[in-house]
mmCIF file of C-alpha atoms and ligand atoms in Angstrom:
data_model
loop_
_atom_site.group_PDB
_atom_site.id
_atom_site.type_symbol
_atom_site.label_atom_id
_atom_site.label_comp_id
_atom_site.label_asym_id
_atom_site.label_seq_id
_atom_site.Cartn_x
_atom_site.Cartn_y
_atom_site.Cartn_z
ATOM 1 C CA UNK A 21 -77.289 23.047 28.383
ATOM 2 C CA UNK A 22 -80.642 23.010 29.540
ATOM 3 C CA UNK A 23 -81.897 25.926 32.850
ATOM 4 C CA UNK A 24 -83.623 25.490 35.733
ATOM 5 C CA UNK A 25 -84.820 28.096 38.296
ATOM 6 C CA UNK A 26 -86.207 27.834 41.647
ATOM 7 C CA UNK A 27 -86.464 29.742 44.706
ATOM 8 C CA UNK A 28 -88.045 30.168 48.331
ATOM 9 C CA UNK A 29 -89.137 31.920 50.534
ATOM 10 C CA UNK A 30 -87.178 34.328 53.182
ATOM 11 C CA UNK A 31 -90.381 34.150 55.633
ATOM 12 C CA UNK A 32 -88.985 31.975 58.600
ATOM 13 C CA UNK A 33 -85.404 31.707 60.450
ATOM 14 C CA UNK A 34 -84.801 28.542 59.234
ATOM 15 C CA UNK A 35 -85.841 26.391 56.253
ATOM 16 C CA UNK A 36 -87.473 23.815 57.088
ATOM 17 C CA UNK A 37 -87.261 19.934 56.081
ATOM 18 C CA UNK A 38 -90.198 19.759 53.720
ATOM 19 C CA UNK A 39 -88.048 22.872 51.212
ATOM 20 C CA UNK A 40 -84.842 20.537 51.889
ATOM 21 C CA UNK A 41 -86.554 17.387 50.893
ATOM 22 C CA UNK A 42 -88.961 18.810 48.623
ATOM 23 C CA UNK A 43 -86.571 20.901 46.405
ATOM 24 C CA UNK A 44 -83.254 21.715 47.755
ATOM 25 C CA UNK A 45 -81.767 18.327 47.281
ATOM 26 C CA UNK A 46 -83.151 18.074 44.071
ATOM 27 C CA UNK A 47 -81.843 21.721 42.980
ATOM 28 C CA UNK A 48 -78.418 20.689 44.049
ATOM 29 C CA UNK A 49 -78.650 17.233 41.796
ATOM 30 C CA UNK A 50 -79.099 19.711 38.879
ATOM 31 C CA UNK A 51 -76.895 22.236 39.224
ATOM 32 C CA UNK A 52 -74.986 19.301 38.048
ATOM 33 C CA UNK A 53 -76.287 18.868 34.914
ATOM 34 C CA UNK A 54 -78.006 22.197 34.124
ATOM 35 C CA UNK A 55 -77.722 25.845 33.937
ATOM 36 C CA UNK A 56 -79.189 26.569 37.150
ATOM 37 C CA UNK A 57 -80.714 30.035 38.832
ATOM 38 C CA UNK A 58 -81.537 29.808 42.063
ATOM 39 C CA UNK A 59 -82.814 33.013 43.622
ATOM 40 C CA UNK A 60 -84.604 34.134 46.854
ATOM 41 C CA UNK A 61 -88.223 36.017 46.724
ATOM 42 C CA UNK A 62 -88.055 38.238 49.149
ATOM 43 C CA UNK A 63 -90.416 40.311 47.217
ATOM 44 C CA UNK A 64 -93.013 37.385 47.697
ATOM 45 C CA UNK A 65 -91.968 37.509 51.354
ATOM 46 C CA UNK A 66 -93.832 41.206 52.194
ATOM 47 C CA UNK A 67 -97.171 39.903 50.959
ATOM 48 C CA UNK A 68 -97.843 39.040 54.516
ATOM 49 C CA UNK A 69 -96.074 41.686 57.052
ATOM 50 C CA UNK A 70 -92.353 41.624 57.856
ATOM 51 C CA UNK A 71 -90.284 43.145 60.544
ATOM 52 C CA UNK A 72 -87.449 45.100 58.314
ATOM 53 C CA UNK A 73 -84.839 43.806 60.242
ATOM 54 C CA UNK A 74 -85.865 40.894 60.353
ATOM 55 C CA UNK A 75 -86.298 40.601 56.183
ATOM 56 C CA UNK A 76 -82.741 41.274 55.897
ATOM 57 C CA UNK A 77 -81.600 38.786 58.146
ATOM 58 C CA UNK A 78 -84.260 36.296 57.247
ATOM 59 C CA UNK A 79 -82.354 36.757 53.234
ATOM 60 C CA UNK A 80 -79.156 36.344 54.466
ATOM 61 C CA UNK A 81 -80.262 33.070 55.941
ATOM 62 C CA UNK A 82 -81.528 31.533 53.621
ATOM 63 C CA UNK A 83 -78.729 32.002 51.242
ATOM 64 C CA UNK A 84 -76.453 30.464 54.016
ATOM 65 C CA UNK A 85 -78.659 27.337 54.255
ATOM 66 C CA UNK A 86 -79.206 27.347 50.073
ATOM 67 C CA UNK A 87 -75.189 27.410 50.060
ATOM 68 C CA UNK A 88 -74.430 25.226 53.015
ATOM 69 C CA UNK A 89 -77.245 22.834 51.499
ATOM 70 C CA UNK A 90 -74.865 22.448 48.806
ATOM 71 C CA UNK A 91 -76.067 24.956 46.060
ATOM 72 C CA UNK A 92 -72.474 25.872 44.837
ATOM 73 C CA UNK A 93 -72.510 29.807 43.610
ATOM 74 C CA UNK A 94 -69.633 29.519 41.343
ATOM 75 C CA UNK A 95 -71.390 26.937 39.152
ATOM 76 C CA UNK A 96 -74.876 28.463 40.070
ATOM 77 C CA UNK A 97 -76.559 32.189 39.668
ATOM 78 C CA UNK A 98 -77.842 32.654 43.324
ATOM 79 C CA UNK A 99 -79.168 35.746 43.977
ATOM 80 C CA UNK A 100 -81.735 37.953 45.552
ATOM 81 C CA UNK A 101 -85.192 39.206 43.869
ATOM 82 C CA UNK A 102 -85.420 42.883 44.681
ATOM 83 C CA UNK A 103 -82.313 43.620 43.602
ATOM 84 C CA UNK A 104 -83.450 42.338 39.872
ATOM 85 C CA UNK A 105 -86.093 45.006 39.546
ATOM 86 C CA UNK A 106 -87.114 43.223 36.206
ATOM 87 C CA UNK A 107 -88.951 40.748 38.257
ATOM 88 C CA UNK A 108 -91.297 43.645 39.496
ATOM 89 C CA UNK A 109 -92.106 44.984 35.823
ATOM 90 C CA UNK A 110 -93.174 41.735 34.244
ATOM 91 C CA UNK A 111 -94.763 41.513 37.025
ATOM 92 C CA UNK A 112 -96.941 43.611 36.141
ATOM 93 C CA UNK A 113 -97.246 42.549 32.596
ATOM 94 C CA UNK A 114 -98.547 39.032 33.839
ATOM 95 C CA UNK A 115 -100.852 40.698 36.911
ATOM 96 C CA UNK A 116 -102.577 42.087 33.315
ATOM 97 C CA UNK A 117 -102.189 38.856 31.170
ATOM 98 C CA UNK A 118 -104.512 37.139 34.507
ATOM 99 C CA UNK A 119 -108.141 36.675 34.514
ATOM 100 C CA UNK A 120 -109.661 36.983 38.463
ATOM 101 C CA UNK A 121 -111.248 33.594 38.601
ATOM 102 C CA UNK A 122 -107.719 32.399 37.225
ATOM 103 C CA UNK A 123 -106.168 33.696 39.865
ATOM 104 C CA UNK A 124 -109.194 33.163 42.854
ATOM 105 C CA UNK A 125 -108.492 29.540 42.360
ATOM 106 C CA UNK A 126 -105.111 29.118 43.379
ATOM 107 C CA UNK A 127 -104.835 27.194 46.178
ATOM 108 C CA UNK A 128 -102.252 29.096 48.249
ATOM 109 C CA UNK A 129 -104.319 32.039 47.689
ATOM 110 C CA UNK A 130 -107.109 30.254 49.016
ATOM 111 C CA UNK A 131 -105.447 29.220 52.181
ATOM 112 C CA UNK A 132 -103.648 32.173 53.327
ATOM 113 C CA UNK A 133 -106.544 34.177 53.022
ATOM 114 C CA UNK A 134 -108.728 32.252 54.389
ATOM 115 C CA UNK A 135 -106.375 32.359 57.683
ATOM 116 C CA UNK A 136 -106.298 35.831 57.602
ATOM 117 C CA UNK A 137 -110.018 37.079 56.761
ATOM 118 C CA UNK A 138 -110.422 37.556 52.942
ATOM 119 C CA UNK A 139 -111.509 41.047 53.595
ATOM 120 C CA UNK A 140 -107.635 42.067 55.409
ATOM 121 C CA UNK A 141 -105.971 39.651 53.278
ATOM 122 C CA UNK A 142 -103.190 41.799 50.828
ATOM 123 C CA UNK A 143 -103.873 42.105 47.367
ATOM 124 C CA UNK A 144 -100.150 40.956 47.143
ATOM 125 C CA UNK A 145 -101.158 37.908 48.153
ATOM 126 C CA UNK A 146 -103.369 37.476 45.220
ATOM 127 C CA UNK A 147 -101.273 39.016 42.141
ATOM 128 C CA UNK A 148 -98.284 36.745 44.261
ATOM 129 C CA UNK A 149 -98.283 33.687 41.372
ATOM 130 C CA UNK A 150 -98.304 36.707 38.375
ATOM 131 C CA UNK A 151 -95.019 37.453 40.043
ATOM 132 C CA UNK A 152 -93.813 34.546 40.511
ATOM 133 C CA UNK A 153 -94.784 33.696 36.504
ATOM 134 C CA UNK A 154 -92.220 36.412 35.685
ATOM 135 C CA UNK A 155 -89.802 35.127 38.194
ATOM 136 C CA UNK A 156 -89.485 32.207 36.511
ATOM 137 C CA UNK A 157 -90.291 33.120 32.757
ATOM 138 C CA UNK A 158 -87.706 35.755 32.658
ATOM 139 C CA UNK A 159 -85.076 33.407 32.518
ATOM 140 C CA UNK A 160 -86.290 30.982 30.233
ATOM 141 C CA UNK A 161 -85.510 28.220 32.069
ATOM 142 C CA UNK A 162 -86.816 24.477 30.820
ATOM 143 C CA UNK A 163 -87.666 23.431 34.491
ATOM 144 C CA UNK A 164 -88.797 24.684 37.466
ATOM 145 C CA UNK A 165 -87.768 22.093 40.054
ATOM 146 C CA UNK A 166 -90.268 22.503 43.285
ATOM 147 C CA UNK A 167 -92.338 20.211 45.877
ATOM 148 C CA UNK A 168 -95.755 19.408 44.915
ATOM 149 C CA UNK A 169 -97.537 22.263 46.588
ATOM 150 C CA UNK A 170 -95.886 24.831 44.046
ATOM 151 C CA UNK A 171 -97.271 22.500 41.098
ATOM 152 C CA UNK A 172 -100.559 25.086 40.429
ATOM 153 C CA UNK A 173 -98.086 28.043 40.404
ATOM 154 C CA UNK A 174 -96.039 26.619 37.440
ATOM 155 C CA UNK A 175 -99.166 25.762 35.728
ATOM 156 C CA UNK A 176 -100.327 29.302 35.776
ATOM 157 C CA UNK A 177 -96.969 30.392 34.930
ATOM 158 C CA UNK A 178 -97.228 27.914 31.947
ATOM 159 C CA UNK A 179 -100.666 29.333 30.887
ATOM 160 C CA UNK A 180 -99.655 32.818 31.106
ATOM 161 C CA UNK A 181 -96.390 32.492 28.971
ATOM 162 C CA UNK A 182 -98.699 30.569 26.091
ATOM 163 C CA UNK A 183 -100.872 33.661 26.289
ATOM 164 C CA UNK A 184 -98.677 35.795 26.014
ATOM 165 C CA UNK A 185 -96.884 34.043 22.953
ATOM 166 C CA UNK A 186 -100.174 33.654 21.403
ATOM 167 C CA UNK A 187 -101.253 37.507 21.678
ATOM 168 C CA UNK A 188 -97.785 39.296 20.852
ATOM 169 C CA UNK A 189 -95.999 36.332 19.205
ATOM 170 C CA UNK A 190 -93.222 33.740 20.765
ATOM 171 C CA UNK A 191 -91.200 34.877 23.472
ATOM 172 C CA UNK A 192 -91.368 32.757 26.430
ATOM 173 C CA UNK A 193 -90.237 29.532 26.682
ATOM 174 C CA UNK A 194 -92.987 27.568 28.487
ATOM 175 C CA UNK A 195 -91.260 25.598 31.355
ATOM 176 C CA UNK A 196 -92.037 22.270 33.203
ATOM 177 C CA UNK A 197 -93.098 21.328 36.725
ATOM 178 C CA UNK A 198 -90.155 19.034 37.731
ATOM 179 C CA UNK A 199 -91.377 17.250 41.438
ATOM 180 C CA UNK A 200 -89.070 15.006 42.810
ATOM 181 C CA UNK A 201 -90.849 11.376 42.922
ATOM 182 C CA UNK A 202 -89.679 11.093 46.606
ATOM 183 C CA UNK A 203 -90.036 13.964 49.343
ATOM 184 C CA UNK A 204 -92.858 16.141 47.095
ATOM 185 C CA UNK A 205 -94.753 16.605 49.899
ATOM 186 C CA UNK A 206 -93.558 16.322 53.529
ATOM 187 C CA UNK A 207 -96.544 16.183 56.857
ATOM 188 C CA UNK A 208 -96.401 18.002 59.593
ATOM 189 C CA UNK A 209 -94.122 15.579 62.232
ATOM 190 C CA UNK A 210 -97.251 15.861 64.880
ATOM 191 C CA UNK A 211 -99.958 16.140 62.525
ATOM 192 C CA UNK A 212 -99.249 14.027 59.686
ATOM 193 C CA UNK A 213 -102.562 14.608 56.854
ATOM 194 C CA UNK A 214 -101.276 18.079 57.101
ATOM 195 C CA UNK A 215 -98.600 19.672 54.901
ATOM 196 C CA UNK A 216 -94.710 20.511 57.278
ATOM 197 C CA UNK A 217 -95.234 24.457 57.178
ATOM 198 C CA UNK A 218 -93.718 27.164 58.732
ATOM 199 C CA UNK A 219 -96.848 28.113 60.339
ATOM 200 C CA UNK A 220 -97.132 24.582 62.127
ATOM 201 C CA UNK A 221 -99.345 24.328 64.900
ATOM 202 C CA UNK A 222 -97.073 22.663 66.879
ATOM 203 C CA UNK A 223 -93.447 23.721 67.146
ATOM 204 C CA UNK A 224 -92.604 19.521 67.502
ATOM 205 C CA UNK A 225 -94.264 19.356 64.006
ATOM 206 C CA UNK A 226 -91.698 21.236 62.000
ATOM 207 C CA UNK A 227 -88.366 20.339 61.822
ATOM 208 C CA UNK A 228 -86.201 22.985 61.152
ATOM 209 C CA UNK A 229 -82.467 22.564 58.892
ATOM 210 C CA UNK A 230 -81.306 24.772 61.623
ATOM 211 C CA UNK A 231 -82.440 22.982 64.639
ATOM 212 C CA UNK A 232 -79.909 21.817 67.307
ATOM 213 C CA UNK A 233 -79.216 17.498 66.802
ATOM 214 C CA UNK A 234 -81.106 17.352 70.070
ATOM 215 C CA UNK A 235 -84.411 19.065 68.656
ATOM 216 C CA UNK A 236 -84.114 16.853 65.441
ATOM 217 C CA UNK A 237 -83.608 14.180 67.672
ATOM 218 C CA UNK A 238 -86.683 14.995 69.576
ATOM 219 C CA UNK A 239 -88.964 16.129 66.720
ATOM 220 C CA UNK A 240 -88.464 12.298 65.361
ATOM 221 C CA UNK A 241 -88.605 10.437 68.088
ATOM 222 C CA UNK A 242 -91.918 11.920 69.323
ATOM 223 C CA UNK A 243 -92.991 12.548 65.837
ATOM 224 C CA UNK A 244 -97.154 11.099 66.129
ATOM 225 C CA UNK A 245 -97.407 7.309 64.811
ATOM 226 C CA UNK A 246 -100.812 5.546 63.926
ATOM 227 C CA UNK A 247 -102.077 2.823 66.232
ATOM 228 C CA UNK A 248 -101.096 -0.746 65.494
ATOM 229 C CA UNK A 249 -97.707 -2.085 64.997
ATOM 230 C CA UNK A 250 -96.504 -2.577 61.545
ATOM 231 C CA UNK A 251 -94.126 -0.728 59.344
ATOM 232 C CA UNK A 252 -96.116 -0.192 56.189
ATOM 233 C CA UNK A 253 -96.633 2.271 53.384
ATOM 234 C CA UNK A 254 -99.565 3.447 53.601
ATOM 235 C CA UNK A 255 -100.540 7.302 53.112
ATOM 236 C CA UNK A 256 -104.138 6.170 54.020
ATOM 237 C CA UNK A 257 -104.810 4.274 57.340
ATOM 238 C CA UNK A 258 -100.563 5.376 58.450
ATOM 239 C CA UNK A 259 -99.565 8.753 57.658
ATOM 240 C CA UNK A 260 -97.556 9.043 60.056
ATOM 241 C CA UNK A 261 -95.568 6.000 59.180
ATOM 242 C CA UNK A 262 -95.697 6.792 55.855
ATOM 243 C CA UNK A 263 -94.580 10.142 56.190
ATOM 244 C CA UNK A 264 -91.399 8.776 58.268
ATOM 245 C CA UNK A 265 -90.585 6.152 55.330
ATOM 246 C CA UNK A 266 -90.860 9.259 53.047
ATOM 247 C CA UNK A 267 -88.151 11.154 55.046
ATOM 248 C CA UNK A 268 -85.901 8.320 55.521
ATOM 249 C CA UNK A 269 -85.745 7.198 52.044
ATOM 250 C CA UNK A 270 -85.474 10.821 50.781
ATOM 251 C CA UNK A 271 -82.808 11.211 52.948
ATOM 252 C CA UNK A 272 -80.759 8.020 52.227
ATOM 253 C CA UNK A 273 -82.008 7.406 48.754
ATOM 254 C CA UNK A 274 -82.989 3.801 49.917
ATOM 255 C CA UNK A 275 -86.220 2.633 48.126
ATOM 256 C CA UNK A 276 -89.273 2.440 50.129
ATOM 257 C CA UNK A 277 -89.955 -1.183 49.853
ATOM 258 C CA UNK A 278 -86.425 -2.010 51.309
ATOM 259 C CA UNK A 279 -86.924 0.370 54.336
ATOM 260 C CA UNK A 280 -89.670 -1.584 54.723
ATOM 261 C CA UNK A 281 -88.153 -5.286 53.776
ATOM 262 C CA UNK A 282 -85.738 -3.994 56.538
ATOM 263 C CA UNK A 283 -87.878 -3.138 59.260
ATOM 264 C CA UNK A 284 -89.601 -6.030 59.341
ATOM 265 C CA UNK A 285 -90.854 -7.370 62.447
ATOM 266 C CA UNK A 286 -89.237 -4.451 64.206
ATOM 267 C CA UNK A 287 -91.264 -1.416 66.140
ATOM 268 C CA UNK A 288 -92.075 2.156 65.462
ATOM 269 C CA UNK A 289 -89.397 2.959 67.583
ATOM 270 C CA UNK A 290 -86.881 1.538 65.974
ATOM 271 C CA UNK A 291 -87.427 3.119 63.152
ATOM 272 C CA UNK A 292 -87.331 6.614 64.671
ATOM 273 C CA UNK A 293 -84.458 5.953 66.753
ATOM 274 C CA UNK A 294 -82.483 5.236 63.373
ATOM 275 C CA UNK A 295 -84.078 7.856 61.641
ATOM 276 C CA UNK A 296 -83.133 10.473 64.017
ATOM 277 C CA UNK A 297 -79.429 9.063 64.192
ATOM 278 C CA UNK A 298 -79.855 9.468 60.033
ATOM 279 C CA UNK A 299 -81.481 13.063 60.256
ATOM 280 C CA UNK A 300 -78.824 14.307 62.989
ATOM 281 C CA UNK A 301 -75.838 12.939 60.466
ATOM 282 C CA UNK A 302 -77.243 14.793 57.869
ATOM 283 C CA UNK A 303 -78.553 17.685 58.568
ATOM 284 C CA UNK A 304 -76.408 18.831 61.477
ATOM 285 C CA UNK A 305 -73.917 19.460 59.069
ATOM 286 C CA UNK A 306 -75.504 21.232 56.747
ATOM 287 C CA UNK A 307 -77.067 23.754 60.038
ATOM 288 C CA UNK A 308 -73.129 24.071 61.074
ATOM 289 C CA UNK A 309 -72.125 25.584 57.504
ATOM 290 C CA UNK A 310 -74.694 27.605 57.804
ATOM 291 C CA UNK A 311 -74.125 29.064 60.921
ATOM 292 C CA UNK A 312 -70.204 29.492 60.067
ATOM 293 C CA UNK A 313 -71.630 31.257 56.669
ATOM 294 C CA UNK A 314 -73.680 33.680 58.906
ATOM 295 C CA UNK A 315 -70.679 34.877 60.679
ATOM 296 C CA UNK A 316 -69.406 36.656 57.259
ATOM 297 C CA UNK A 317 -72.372 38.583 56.118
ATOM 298 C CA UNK A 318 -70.076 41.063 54.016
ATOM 299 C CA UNK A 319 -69.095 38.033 52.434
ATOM 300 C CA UNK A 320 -72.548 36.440 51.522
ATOM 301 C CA UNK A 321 -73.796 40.280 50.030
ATOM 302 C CA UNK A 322 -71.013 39.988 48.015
ATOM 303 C CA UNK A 323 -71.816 36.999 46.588
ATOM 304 C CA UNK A 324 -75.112 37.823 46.158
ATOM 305 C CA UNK A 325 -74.252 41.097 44.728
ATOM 306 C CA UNK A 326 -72.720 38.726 41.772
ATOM 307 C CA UNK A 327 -75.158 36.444 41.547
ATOM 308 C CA UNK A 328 -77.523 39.559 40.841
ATOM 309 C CA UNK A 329 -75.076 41.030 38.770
ATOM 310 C CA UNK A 330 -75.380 37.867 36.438
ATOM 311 C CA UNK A 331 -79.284 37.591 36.482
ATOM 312 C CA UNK A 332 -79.522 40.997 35.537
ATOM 313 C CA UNK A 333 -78.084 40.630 32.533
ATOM 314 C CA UNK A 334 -80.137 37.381 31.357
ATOM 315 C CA UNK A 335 -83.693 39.275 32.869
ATOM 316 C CA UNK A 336 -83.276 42.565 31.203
ATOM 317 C CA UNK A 337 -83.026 40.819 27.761
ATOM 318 C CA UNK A 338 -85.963 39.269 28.451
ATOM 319 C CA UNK A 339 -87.888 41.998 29.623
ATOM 320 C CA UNK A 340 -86.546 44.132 26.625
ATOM 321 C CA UNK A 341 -88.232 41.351 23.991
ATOM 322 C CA UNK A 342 -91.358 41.414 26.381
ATOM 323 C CA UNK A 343 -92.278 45.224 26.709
ATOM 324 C CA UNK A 344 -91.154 45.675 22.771
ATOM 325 C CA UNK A 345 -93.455 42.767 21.460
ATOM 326 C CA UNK A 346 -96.599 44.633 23.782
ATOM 327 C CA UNK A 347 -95.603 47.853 21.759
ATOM 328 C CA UNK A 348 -94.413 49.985 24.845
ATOM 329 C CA UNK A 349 -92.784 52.958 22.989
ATOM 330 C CA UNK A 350 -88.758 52.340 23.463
ATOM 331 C CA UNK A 351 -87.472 55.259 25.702
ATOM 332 C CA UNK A 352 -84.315 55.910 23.499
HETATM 333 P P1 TYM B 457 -92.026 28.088 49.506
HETATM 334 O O1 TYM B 457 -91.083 29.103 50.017
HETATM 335 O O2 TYM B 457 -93.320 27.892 50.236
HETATM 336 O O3 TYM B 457 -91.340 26.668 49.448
HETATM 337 C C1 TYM B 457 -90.052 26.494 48.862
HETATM 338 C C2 TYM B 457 -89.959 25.119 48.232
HETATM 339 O O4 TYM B 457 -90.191 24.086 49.200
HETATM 340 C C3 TYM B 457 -91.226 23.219 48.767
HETATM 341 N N1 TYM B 457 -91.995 22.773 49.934
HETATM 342 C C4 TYM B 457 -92.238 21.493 50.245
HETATM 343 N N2 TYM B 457 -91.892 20.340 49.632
HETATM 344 C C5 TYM B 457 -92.286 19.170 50.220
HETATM 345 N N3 TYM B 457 -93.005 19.125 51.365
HETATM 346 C C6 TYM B 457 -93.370 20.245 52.018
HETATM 347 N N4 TYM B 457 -94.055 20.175 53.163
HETATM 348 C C7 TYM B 457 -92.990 21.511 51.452
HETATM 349 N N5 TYM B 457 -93.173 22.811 51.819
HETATM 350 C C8 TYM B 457 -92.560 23.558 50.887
HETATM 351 C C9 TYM B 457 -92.071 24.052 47.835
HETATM 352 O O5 TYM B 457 -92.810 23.261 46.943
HETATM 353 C C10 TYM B 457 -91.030 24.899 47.142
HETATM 354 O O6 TYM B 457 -90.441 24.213 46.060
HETATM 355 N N6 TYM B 457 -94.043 30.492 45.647
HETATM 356 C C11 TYM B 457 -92.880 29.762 46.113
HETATM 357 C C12 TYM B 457 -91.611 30.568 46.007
HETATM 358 C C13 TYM B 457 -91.347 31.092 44.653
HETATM 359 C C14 TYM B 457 -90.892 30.342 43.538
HETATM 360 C C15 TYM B 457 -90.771 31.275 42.469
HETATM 361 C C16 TYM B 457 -90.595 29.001 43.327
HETATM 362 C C17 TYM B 457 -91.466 32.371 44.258
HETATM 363 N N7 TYM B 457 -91.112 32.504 42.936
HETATM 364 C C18 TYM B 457 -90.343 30.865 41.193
HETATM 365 C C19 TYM B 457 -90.188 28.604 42.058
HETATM 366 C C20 TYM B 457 -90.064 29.530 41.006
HETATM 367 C C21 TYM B 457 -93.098 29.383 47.551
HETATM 368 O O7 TYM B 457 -93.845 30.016 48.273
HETATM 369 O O8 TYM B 457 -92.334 28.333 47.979
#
């Protein structure tokens, strides 16, 4: 069988429905059909600050919501980053494998920086994709399902492993982007050209998986429409339409088109009224088992404790192939 690996990011309470749409539903499709490693960078998490306590709890949370999203960690390898300290020394190899105008042209880079003055910005948060390039290539996986945004990142990642085969000789498999066709990119519920983030402007833009029915409710029904009346596709002239298509037919798997064919003749609100009633029935769920999930944390470590256990293994035969084709001296 074929792997995949994925992860995200401990940095909020709560995921939020761009990282359901965008890749959790799609991870939990292939677990199916793949051998699947789903993991959580909490190591990518400290490139901007984090309150200790709150990093723990932030982990534990998200593995709740990756489990109670339906990531199943019998059939999967879920587990936490820092406790695979591999990921931190090929690190390292790929920070050295990077040119700086590679890296000064990612896009995330870019942006985060940019919000916090390039000056004060961490250097983390520019070596951040290297890491993430030996998150993924230390497994060897053949896809790396994520939402659009992530797309540069596995191109890097794809770059650097080619490098590397080419200067020391074939030992990373080179892995694919795989983007869902539906839900790549989710906008911001109140400002919809913009991507749903956890650092929305606007609390009512960013609908949380852990949010109450009532504030999924809300965030839908007063999510900001485009003037005019009809219920159209169209990422242009209605983004906010568009973007609430996008969510509904991610969410029910309905095509587009027969949202639309539906819909016909009908208003805006309508749509959002249904929409929420969808959202609610979905995700409410999903926030419950998480909650319940929470109330066992000895439980969850353990799990991840296994998970880890089982990455370890598959990372530090990587890692063993990687620092012996560079020529590091073996220490035994
Ligand atoms: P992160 O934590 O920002 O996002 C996690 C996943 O959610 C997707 N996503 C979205 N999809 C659609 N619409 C949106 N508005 C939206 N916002 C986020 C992301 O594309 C991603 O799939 N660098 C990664 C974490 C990471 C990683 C890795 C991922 C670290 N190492 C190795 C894959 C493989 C990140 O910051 O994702």
């Amino acid at each position: 069988t074929q792997r995949i690996l994925s992860g995200m990011q401990p940095s909020a309470d709560s995921l939020h429905l761009g990282n359901y749409l965008g890749a959790l539903v799609n991870w939990v499709r292939m677990q199916e059909e793949y051998d699947a490693f789903f993991f959580i960078p909490d190591m990518h998490a400290i490139t901007v600050p984090q309150p200790p306590q709150e990093l723990r709890e932030r982990v534990r949370r998200t593995a709740a919501q990756y489990i109670a999203g339906g990531i199943d960690p019998e059939r999967s390898t879920l587990f936490v980053q820092s406790h695979v300290p591999e990921h931190a020394q090929l690190g390292w190899v790929m920070t050295c494998l990077t040119g700086m105008g590679e890296a000064g042209r990612m896009t995330q880079f870019k942006d985060k920086s940019a919000k916090q003055g390039a000056d004060s910005a961490g250097v983390g948060l520019f070596t951040y994709p290297m890491l993430q390039a030996a998150d993924i290539l230390l497994y060897q996986p053949h896809g790396v399902p994520v939402g659009e945004d992530q797309k540069q990142h596995v191109e890097l990642t794809r770059n650097l492993a080619q490098r590397f085969n080419h200067r020391y000789g074939e030992t990373f498999r080179v892995p694919e982007p795989v983007i869902p066709e539906a839900g790549a990119r989710i906008y911001d519920l109140q400002n919809p050209t913009a991507k749903m983030s956890k650092s929305a402007e606007s609390p009512n833009g960013l609908l949380n998986l852990l949010d109450t029915d009532k504030q999924i409710a809300k965030k839908l029904k007063s999510a900001v429409t485009d003037d005019g009346a009809e219920i159209r596709f169209d990422r242009e002239s209605k983004p906010g339409i568009s973007n609430l298509l996008t969510i509904y037919s991610t969410l029910t798997g309905k095509a587009i088109e027969d949202i639309v064919a539906e819909y016909e003749g009908k208003m805006y609100g309508h749509l959002k009224v249904d929409l929420a009633d969808i959202a609610v029935a979905q995700l409410g769920p999903i926030r419950d088992r998480a909650l319940q999930l929470l109330d066992d944390p000895a439980e969850l470590d353990a799990l991840l404790a296994k998970g880890a256990a089982k990455a370890r293994a598959v990372a530090a035969e990587t890692l063993a192939t990687a620092y012996e084709r560079i020529g590091f001296l073996p220490a035994s």
